[in-house]
Short mmCIF file of C-alpha atoms in Angstrom, two decimals:
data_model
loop_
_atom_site.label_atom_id
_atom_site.label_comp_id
_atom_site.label_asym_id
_atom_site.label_seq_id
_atom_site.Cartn_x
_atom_site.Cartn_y
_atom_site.Cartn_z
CA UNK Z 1 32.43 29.79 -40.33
CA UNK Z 2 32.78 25.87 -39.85
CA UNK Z 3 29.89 24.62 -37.29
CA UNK Z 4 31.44 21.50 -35.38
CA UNK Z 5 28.73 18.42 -34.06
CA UNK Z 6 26.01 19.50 -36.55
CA UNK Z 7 24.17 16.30 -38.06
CA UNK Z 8 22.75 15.75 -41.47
CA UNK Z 9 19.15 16.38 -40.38
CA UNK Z 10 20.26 19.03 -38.46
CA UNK Z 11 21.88 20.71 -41.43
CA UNK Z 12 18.69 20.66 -43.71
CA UNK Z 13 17.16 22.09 -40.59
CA UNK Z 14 19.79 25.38 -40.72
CA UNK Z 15 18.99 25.10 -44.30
CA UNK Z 16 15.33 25.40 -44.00
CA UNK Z 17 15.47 28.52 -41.44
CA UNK Z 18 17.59 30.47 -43.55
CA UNK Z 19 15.82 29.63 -46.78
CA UNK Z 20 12.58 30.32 -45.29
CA UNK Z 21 13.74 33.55 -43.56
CA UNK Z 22 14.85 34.70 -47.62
CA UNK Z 23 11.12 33.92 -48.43
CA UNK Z 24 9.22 35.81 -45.71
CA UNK Z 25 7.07 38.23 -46.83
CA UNK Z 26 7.42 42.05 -45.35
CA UNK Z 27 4.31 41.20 -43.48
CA UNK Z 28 5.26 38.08 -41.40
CA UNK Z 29 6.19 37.52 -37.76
CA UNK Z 30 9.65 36.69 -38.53
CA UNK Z 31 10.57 35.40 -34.70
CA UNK Z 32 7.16 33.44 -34.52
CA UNK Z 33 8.10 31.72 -38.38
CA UNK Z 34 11.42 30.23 -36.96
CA UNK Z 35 12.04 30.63 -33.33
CA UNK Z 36 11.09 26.94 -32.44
CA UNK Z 37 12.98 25.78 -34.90
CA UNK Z 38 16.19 27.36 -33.85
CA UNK Z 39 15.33 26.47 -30.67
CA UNK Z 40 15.05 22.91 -32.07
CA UNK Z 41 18.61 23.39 -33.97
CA UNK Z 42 20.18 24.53 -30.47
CA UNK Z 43 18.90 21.23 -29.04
CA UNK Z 44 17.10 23.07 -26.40
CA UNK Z 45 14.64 22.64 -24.26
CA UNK Z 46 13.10 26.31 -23.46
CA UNK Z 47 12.77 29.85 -25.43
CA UNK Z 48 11.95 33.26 -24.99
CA UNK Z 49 12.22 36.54 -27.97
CA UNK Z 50 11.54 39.69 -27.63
CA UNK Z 51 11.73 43.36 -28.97
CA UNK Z 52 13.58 46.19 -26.90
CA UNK Z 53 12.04 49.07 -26.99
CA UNK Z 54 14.56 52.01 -26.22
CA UNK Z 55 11.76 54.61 -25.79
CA UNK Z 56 10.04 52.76 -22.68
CA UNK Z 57 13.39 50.73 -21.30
CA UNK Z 58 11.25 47.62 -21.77
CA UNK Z 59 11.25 43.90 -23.70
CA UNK Z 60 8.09 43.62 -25.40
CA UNK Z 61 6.24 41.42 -27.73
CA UNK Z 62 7.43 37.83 -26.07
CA UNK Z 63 7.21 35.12 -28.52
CA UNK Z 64 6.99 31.65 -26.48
CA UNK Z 65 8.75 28.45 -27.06
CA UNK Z 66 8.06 25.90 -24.12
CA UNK Z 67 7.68 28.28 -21.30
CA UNK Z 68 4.56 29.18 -18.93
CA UNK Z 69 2.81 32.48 -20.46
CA UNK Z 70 1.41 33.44 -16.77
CA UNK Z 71 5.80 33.38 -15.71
CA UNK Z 72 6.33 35.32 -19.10
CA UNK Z 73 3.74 37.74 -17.89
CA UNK Z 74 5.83 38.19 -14.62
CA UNK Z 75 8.86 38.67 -16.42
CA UNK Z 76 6.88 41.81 -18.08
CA UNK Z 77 5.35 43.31 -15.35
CA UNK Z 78 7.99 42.62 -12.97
CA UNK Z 79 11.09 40.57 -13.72
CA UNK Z 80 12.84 42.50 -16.43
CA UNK Z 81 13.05 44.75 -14.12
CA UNK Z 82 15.39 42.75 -11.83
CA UNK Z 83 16.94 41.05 -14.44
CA UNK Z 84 20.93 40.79 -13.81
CA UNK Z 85 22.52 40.17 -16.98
CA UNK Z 86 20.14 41.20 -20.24
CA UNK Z 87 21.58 44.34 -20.74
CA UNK Z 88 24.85 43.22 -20.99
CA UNK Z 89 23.85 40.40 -22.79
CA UNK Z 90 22.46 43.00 -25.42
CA UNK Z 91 25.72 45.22 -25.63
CA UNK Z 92 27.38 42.10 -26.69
CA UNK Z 93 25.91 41.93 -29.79
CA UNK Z 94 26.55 38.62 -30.32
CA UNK Z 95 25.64 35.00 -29.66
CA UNK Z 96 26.71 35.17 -26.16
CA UNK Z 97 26.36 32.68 -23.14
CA UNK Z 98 24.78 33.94 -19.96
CA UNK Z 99 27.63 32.15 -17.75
CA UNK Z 100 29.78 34.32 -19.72
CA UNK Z 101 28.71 37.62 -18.03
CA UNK Z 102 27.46 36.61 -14.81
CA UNK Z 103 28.53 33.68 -12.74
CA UNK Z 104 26.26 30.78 -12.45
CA UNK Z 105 26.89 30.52 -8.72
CA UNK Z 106 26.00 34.46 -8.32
CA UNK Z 107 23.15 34.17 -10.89
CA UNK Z 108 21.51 31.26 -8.69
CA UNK Z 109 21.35 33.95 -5.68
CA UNK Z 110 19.12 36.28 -7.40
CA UNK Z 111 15.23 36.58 -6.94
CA UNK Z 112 15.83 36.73 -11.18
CA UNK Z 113 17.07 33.41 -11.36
CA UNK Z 114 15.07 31.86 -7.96
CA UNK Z 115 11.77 33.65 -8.72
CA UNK Z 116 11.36 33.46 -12.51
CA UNK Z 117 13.88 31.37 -14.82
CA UNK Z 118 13.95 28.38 -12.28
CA UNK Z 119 10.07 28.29 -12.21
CA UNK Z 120 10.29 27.20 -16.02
CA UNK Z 121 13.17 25.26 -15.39
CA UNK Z 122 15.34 27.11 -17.14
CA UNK Z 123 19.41 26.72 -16.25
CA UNK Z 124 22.13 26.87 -18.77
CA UNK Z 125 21.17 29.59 -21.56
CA UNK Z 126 22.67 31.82 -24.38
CA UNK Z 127 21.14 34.56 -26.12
CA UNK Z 128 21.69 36.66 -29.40
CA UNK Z 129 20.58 40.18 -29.70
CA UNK Z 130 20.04 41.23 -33.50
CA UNK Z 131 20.34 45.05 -34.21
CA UNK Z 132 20.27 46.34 -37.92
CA UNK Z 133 23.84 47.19 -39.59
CA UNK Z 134 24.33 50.71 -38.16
CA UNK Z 135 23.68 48.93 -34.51
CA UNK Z 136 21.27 51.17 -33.70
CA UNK Z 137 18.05 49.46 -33.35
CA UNK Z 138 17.09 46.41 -31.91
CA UNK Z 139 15.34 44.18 -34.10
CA UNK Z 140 14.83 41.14 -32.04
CA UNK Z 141 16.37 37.97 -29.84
CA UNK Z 142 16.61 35.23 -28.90
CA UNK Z 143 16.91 33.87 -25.64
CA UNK Z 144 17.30 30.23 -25.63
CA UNK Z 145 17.56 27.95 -22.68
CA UNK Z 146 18.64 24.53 -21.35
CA UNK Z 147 17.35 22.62 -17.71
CA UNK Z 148 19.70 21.86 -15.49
CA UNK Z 149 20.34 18.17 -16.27
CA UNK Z 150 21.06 19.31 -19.85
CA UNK Z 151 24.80 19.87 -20.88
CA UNK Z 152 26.00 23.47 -20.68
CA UNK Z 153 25.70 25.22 -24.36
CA UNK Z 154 28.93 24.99 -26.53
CA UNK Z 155 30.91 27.28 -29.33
CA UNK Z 156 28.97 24.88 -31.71
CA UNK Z 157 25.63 27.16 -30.48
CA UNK Z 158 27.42 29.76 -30.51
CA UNK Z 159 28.55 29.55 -34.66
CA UNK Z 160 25.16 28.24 -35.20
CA UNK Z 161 23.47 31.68 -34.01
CA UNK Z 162 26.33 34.09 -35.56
CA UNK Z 163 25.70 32.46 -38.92
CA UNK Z 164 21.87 33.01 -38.49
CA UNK Z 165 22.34 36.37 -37.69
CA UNK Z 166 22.84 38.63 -41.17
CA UNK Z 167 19.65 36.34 -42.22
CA UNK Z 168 17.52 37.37 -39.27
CA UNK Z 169 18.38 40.50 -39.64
CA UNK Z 170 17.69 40.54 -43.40
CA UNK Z 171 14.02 39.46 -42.36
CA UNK Z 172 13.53 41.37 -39.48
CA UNK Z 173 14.32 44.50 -41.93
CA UNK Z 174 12.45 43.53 -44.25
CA UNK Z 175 9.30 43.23 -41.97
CA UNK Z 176 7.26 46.22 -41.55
CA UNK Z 177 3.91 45.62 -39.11
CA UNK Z 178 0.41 47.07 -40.28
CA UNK Z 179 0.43 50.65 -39.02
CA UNK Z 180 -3.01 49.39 -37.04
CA UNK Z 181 -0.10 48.19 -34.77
CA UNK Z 182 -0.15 52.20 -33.33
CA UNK Z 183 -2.22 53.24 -30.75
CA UNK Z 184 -4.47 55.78 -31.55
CA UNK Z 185 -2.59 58.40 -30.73
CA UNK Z 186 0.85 57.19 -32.29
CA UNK Z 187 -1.25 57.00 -35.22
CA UNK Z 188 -1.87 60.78 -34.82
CA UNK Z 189 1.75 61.66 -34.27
CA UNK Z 190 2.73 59.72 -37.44
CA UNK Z 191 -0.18 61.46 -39.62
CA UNK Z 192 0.92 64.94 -38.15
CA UNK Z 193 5.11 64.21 -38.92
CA UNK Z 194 3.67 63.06 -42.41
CA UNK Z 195 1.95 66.19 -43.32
CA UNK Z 196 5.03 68.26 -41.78
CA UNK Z 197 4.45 69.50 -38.36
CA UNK Z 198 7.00 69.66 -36.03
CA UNK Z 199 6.60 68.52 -32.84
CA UNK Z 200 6.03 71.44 -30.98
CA UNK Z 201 3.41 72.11 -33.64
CA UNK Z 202 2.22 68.68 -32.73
CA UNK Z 203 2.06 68.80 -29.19
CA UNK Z 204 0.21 71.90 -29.27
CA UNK Z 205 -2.80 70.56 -31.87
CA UNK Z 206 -3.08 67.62 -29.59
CA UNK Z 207 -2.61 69.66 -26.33
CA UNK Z 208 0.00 67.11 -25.22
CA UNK Z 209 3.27 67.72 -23.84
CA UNK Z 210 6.09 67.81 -26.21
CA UNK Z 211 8.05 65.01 -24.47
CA UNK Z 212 4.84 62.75 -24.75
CA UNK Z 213 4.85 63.62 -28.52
CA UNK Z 214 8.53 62.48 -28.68
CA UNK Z 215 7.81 59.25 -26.95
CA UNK Z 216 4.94 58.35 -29.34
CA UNK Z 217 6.71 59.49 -32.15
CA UNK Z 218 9.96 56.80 -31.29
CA UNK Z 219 7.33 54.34 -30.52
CA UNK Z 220 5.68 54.50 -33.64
CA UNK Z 221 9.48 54.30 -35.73
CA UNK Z 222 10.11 51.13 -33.78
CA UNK Z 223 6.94 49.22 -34.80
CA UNK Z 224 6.72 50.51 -38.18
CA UNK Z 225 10.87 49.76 -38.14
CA UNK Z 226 11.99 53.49 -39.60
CA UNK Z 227 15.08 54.89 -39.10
CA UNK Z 228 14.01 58.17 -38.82
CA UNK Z 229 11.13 60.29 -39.34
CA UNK Z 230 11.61 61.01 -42.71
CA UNK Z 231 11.26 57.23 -43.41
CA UNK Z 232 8.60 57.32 -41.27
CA UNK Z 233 6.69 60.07 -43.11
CA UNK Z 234 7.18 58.39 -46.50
CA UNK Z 235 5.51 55.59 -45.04
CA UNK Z 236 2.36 56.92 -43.71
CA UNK Z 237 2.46 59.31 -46.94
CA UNK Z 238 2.10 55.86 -48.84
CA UNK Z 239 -1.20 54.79 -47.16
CA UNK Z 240 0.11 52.80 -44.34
CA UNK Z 241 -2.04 54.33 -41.51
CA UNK Z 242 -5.45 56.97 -41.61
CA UNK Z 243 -4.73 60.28 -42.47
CA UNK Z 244 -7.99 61.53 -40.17
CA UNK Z 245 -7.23 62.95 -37.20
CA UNK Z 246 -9.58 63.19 -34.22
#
């Protein structure tokens, strides 16, 4: 892929990012090592990433690049869930520009756009979602932003994200959190899948419900980043979380 407009420094930038996101070790914040920087490369003014957790329906763990934490706490507990073009924007799977799936003039009539982006300032934006290579799970993205007396993002973003893309992903797969990153009770779950309950079995030493064991059992795959339980077994198995139950 040829990326148009891209200057010498700018280069050695894209150089850096993908060099350094070869080097990471498995227990780094991948989107916290490079974010600004890509925000940087994008010549952009404003950023956003997050992690989309399928089990709850939400965007968690915002990193921040040049935004208001209080407005990112809105988008949390309120926002994301008026938010008119993210989940499109994620079954693109691709660098993709907002303007290109909803209209700017419709997007500036939402309580989205009024209440939350244009608080920060943020106009013209594009965003990449990064899923592993079976594009099942959500690893990450990036949403990356412009003000309003900014130019409008280009196909020279656009490359510039695609080509990060395999190497974020790389990273991101690479990058398994601590399992003290479970709650107590995923914690539990994992132990109990590791020793070989099923959940039934589970939910009935823990006198929970078995859809409540299912929900902290997918919540515990996504921030340990297994596939499936089997992975995630061999991972506890290997010492990742405590083996004592409660």
């Amino acid at each position: 892929m040829a990326i148009r407009d891209i200057t010498s420094s700018e280069l050695a930038l894209f150089g850096d990012i993908v060099g350094r996101l070869a080097s990471l070790p498995p227990t780094a914040d991948v989107r916290v090592s490079v974010f600004g920087d890509i925000v940087r490369l994008l010549r952009a003014d404003f950023g956003a990433s997050y992690v989309w957790h399928a089990a709850t329906g939400e965007s968690e763990h915002p990193v921040n690049y040049n935004m208001d934490p209080a407005n990112l706490r809105r988008y949390g507990e309120w926002y994301q869930y008026r938010d008119p073009m993210t989940a499109e924007l994620r079954r693109r799977r691709r660098a993709t520009l907002v303007d290109a799936v909803i209209p700017r003039s419709a997007l500036e009539r939402t309580e989205f756009y009024n209440d939350f982006l244009a608080r920060d300032g943020l106009h013209h934006g594009v965003n990449l979602f990064v899923f592993d290579a079976e594009g099942r799970r959500d690893l990450g993205d990036l949403r990356i932003w412009r003000a309003r007396n900014r130019p409008d993002f280009e196909s020279r973003d656009l490359d510039i994200l695609d080509a990060l893309c395999p190497f974020l992903r790389a990273a991101l797969l690479r990058a398994r959190p601590a399992a003290g990153g479970l709650t107590a009770r995923e914690r539990q779950v994992a132990t109990l899948v590791a020793q070989g309950y099923r959940d039934r079995d589970i939910a009935h030493r823990l006198g929970i419900g078995f859809g409540t064991v299912r929900t902290h059992l997918n919540r515990a795959m996504e921030k340990l980043a297994c596939a499936n339980r089997a992975e995630l077994a061999a991972l506890m198995s290997r010492g990742a979380g405590s083996s004592a139950l409660m």
